[in-house]
PDB file of C-alpha atoms and ligand atoms in Angstrom:
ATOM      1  CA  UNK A   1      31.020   6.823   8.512  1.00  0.00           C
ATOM      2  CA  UNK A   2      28.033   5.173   7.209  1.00  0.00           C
ATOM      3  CA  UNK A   3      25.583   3.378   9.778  1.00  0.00           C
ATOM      4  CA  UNK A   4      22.647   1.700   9.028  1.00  0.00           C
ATOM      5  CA  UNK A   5      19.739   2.746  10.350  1.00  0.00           C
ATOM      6  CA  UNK A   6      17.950  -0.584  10.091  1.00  0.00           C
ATOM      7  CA  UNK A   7      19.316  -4.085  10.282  1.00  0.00           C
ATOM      8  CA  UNK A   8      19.032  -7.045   7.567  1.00  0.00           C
ATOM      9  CA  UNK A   9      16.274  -9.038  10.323  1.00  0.00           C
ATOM     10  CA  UNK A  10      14.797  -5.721  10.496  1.00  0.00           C
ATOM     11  CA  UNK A  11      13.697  -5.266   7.112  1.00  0.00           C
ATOM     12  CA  UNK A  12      12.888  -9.032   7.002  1.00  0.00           C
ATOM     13  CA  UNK A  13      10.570  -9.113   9.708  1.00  0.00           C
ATOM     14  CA  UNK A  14       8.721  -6.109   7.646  1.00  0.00           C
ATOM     15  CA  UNK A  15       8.235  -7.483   4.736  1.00  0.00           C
ATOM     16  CA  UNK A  16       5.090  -9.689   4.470  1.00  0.00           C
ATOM     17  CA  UNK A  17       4.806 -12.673   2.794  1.00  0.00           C
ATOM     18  CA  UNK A  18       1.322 -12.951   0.734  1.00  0.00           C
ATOM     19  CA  UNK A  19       0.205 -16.989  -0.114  1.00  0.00           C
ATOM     20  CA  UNK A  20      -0.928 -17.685  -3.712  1.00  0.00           C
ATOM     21  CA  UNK A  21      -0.311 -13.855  -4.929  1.00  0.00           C
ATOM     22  CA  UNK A  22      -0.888 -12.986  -7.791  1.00  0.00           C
ATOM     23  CA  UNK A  23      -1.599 -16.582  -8.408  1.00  0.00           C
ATOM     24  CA  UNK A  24      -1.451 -19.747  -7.113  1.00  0.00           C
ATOM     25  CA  UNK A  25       2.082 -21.378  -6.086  1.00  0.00           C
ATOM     26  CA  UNK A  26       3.531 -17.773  -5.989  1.00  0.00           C
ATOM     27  CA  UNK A  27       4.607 -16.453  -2.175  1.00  0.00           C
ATOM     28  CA  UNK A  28       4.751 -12.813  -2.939  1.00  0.00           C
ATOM     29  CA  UNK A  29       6.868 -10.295  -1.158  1.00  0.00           C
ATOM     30  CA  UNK A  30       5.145  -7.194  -0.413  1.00  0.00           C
ATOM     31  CA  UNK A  31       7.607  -4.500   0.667  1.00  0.00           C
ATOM     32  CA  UNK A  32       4.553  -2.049   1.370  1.00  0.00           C
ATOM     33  CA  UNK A  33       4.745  -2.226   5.278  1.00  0.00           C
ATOM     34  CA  UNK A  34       8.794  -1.235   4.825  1.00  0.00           C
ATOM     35  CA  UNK A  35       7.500   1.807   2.519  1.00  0.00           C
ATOM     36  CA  UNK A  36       5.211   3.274   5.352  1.00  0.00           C
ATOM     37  CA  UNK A  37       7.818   3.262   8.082  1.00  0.00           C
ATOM     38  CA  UNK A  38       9.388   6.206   8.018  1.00  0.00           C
ATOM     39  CA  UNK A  39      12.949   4.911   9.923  1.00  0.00           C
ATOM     40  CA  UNK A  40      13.096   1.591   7.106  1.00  0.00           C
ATOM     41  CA  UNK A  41      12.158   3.792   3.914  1.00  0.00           C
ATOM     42  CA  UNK A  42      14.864   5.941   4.788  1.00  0.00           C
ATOM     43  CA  UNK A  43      17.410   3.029   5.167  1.00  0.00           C
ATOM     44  CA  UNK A  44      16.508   1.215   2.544  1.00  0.00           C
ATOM     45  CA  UNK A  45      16.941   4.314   0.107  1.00  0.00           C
ATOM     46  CA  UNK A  46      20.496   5.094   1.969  1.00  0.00           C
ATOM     47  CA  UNK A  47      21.117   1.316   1.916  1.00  0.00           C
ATOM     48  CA  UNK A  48      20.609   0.646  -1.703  1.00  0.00           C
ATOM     49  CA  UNK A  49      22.609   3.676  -2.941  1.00  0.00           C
ATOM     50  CA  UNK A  50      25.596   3.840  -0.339  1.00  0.00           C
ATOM     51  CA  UNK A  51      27.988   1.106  -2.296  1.00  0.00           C
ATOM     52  CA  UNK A  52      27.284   3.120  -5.303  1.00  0.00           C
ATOM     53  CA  UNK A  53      27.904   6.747  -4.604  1.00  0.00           C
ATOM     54  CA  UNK A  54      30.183   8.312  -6.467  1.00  0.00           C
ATOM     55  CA  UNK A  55      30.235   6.235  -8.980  1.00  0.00           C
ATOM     56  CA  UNK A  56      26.627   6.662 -11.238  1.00  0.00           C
ATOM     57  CA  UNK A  57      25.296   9.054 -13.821  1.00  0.00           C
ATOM     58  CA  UNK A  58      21.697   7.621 -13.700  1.00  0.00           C
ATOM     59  CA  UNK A  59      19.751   5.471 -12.033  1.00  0.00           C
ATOM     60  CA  UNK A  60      17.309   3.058 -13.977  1.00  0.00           C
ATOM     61  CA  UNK A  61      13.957   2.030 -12.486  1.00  0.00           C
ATOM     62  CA  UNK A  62      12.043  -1.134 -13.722  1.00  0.00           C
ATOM     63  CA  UNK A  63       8.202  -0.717 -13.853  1.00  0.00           C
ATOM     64  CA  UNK A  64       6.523  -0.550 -11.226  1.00  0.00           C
ATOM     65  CA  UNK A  65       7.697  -0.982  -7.339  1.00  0.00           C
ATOM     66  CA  UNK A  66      11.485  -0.944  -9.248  1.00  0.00           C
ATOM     67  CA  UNK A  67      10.274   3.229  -9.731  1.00  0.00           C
ATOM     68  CA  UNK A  68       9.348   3.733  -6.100  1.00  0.00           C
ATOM     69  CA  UNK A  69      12.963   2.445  -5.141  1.00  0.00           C
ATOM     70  CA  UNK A  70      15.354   3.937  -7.612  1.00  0.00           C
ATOM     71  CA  UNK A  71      13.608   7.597  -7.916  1.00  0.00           C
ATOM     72  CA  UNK A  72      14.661   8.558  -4.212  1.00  0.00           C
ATOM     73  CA  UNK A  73      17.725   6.214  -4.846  1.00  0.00           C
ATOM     74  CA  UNK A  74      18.793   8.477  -8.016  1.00  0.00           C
ATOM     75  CA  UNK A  75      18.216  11.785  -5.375  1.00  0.00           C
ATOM     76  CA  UNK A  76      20.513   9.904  -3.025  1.00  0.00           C
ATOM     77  CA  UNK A  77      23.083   9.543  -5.477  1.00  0.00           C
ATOM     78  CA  UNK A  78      22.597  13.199  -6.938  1.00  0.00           C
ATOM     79  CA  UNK A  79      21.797  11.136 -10.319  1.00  0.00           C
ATOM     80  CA  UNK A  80      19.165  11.479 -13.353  1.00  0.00           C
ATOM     81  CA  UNK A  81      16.470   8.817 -13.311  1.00  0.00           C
ATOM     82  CA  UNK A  82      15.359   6.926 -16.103  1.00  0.00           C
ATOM     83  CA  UNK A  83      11.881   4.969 -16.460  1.00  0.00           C
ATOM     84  CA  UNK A  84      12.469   0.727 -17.774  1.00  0.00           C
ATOM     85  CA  UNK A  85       8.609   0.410 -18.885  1.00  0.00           C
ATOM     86  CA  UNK A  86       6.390  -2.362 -19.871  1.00  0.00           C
ATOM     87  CA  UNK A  87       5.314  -2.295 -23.835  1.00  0.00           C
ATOM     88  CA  UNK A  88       3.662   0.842 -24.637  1.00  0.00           C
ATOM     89  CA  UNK A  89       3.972   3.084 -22.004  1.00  0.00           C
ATOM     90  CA  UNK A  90       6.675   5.619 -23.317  1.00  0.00           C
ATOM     91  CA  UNK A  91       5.977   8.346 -25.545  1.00  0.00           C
ATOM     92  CA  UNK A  92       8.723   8.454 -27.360  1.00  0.00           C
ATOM     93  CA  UNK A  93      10.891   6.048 -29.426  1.00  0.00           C
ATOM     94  CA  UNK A  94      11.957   3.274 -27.848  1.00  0.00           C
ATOM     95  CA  UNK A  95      13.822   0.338 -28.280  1.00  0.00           C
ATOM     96  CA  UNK A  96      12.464  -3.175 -26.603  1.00  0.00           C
ATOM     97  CA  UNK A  97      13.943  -6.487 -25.254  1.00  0.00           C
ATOM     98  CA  UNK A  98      11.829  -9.550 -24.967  1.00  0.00           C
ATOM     99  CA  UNK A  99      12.766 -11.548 -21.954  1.00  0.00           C
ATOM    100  CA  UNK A 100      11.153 -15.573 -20.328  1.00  0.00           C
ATOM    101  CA  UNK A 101       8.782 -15.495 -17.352  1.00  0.00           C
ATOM    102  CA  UNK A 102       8.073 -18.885 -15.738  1.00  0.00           C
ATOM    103  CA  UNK A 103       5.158 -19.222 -18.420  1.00  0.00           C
ATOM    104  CA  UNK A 104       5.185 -17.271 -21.318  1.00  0.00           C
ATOM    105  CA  UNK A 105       7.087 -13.922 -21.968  1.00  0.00           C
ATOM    106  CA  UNK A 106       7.413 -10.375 -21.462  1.00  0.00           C
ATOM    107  CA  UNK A 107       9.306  -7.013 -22.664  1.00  0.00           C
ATOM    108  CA  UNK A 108      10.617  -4.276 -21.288  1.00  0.00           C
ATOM    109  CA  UNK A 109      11.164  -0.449 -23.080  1.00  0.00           C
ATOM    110  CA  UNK A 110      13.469   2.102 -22.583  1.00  0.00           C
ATOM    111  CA  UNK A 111      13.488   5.727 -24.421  1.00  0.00           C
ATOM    112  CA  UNK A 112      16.192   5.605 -27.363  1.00  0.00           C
ATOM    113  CA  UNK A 113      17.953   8.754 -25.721  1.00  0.00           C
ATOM    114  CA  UNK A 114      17.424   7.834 -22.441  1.00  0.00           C
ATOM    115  CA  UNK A 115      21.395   7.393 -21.574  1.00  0.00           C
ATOM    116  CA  UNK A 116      24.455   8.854 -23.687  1.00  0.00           C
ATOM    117  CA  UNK A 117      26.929   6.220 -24.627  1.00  0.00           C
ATOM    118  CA  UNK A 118      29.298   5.557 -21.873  1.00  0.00           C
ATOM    119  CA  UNK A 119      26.489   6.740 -19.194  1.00  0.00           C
ATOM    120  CA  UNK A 120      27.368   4.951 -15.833  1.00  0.00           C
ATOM    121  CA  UNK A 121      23.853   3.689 -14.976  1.00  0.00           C
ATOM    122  CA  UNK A 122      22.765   1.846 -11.759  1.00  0.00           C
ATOM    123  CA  UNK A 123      19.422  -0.725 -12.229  1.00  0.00           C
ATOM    124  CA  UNK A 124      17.089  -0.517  -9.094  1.00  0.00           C
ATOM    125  CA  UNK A 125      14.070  -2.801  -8.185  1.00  0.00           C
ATOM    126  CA  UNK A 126      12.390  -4.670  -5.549  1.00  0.00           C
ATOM    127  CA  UNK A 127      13.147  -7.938  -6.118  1.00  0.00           C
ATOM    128  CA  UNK A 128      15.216 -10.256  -7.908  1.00  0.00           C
ATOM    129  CA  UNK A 129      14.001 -13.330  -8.155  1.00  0.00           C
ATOM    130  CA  UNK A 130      14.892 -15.210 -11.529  1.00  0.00           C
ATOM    131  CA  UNK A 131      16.862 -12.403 -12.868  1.00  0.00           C
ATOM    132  CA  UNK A 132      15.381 -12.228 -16.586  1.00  0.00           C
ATOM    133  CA  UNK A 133      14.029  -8.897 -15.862  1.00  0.00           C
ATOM    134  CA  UNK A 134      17.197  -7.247 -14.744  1.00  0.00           C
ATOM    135  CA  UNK A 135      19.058  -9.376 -17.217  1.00  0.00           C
ATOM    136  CA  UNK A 136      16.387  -7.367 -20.163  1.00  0.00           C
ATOM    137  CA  UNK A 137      16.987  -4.351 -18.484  1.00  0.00           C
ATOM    138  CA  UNK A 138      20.758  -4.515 -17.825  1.00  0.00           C
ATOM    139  CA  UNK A 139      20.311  -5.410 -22.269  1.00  0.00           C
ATOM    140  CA  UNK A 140      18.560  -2.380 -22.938  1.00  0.00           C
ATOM    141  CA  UNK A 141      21.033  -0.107 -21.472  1.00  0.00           C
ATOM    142  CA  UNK A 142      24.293  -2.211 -23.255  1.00  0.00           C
ATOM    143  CA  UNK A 143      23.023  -1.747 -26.306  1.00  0.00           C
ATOM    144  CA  UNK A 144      22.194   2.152 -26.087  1.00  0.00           C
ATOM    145  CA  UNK A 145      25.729   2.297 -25.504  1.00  0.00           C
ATOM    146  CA  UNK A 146      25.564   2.951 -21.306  1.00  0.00           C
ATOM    147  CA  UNK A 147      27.590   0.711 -18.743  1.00  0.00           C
ATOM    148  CA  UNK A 148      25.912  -1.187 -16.379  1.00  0.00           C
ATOM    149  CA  UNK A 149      27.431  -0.311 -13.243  1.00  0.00           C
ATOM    150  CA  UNK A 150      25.926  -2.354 -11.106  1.00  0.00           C
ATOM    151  CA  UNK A 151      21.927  -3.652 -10.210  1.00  0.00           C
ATOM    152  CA  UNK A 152      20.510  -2.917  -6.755  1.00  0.00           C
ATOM    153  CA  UNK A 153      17.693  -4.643  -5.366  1.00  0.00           C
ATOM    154  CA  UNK A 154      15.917  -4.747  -1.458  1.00  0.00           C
ATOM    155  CA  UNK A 155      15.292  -8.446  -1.895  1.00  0.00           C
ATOM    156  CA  UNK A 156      17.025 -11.440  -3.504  1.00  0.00           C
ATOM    157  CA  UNK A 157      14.956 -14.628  -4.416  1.00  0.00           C
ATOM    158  CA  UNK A 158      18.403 -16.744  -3.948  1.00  0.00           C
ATOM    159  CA  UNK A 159      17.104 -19.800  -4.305  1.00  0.00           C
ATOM    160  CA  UNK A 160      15.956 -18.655  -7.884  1.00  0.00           C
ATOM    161  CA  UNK A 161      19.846 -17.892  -8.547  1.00  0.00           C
ATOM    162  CA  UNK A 162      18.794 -14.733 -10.758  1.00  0.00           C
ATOM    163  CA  UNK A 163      22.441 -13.959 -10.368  1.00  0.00           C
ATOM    164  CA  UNK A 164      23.173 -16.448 -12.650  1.00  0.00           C
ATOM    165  CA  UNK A 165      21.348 -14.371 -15.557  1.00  0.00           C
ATOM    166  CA  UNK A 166      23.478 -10.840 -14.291  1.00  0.00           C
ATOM    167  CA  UNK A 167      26.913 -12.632 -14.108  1.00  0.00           C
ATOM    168  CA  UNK A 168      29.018  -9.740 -15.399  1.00  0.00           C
ATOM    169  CA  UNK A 169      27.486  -6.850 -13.454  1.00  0.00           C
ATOM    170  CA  UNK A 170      27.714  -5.826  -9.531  1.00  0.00           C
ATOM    171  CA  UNK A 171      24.559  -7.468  -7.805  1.00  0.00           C
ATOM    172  CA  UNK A 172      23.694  -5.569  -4.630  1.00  0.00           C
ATOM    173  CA  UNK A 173      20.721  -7.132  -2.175  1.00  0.00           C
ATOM    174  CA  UNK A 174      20.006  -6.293   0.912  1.00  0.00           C
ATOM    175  CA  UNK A 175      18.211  -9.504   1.983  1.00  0.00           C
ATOM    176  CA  UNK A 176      18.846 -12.333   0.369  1.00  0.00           C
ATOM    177  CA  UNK A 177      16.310 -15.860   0.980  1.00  0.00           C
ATOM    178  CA  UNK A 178      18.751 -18.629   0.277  1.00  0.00           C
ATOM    179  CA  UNK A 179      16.623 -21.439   1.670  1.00  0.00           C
ATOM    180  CA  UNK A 180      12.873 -20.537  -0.077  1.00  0.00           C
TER     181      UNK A 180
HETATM  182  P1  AMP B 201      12.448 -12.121 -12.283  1.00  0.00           P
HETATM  183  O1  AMP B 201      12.476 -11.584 -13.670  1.00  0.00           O
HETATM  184  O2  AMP B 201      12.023 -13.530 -12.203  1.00  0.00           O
HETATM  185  O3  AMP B 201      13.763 -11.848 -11.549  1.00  0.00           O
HETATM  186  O4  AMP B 201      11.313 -11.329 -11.493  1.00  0.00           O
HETATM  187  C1  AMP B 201      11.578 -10.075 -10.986  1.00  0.00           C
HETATM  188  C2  AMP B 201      10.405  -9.154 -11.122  1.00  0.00           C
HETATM  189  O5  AMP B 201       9.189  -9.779 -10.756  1.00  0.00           O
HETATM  190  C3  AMP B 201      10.592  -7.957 -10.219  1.00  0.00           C
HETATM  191  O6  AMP B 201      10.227  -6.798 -10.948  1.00  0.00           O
HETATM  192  C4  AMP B 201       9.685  -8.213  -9.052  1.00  0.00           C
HETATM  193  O7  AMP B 201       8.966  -7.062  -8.719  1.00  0.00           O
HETATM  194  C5  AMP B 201       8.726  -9.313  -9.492  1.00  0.00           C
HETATM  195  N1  AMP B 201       8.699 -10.479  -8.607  1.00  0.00           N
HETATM  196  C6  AMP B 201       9.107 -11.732  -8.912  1.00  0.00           C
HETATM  197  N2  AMP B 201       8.896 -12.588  -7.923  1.00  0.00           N
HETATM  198  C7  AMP B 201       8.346 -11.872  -6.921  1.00  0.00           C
HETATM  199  C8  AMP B 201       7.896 -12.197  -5.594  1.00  0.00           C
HETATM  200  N3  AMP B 201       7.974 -13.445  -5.091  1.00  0.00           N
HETATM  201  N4  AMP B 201       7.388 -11.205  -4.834  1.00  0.00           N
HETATM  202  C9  AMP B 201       7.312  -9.943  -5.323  1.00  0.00           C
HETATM  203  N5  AMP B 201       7.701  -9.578  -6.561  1.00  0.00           N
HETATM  204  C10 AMP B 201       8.221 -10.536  -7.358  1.00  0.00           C
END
């Protein structure tokens, strides 16, 4: 049976909490110290991709900490990994969604041929905290023609409810910061 190697408090106390990063107001969560320890990484990777095995033909990373997450996730999961990129990155055609940030806007690309229709694809990133860019990515993959299995993130912004934006698709966190 499966057994965690690390416990939800565990990866909490390793994550560090930067003040005013990248800009004022914002309390960043920097998953870098759970990265370098060789016992969390491990977890986390095993952790993110359990509830999913089986049942995924690729996993999708979101640019960039989303990549270091769901490439050993996609090994994991014996899956195919496919890059989510900011505008301008991919060499080849792509097809972009435009999604709100708190001020202004962004996008995210996807290759054209990146999934076959009916591809069961799993999302991966760090965190979720308003959910518009896993909502744009979870978009990009609907309309190649994949299904969304699910989106798996380490840590969930709750008191942003970003599930809100991913209502119709499998949210999986592994620490979740109801309060703020
Ligand atoms: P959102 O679209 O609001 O759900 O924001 C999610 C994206 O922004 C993810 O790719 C995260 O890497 C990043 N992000 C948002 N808020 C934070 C935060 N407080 N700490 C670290 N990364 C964040």
């Amino acid at each position: 049976m499966y057994n965690p190697a690390v416990d939800t408090p565990t990866y909490a106390k390793l994550v560090r909490d930067v003040v005013d990063f990248p800009e004022p107001g914002i309390l960043f969560k920097d998953i870098t110290p759970v990265l370098a320890d060789r016992q969390a990484f491990t977890a986390l990777v095993d952790d993110l991709a359990e509830p999913f095995a089986g049942r995924i033909d690729k996993v999708a990373g979101i640019e960039a900490r989303g990549f270091i997450l769901a490439t050993p996730v996609a090994e994991a999961l014996r899956t195919g990994f496919i890059p989510i990129r900011k505008p301008g990155k991919l060499p080849w055609k792509v097809v972009r969604e435009d999604y709100l940030l708190e001020y202004g806007q962004d996008s995210l690309e996807i290759h054209q041929d990146a999934v076959a229709a009916g591809d069961r694809v799993l999302i991966v990133d760090d965190v979720l905290a308003t959910g518009g860019t896993a909502a744009a990515a979870v978009r990009l993959l609907r309309r190649l023609g994949a299904e969304v299995v699910g989106v798996a993130v380490f840590l969930e912004l709750g008191f942003l409810d970003g599930k809100s934006a991913l209502q119709d698709v499998e949210l999986h966190s592994l620490v979740n910061y109801d309060g703020g």
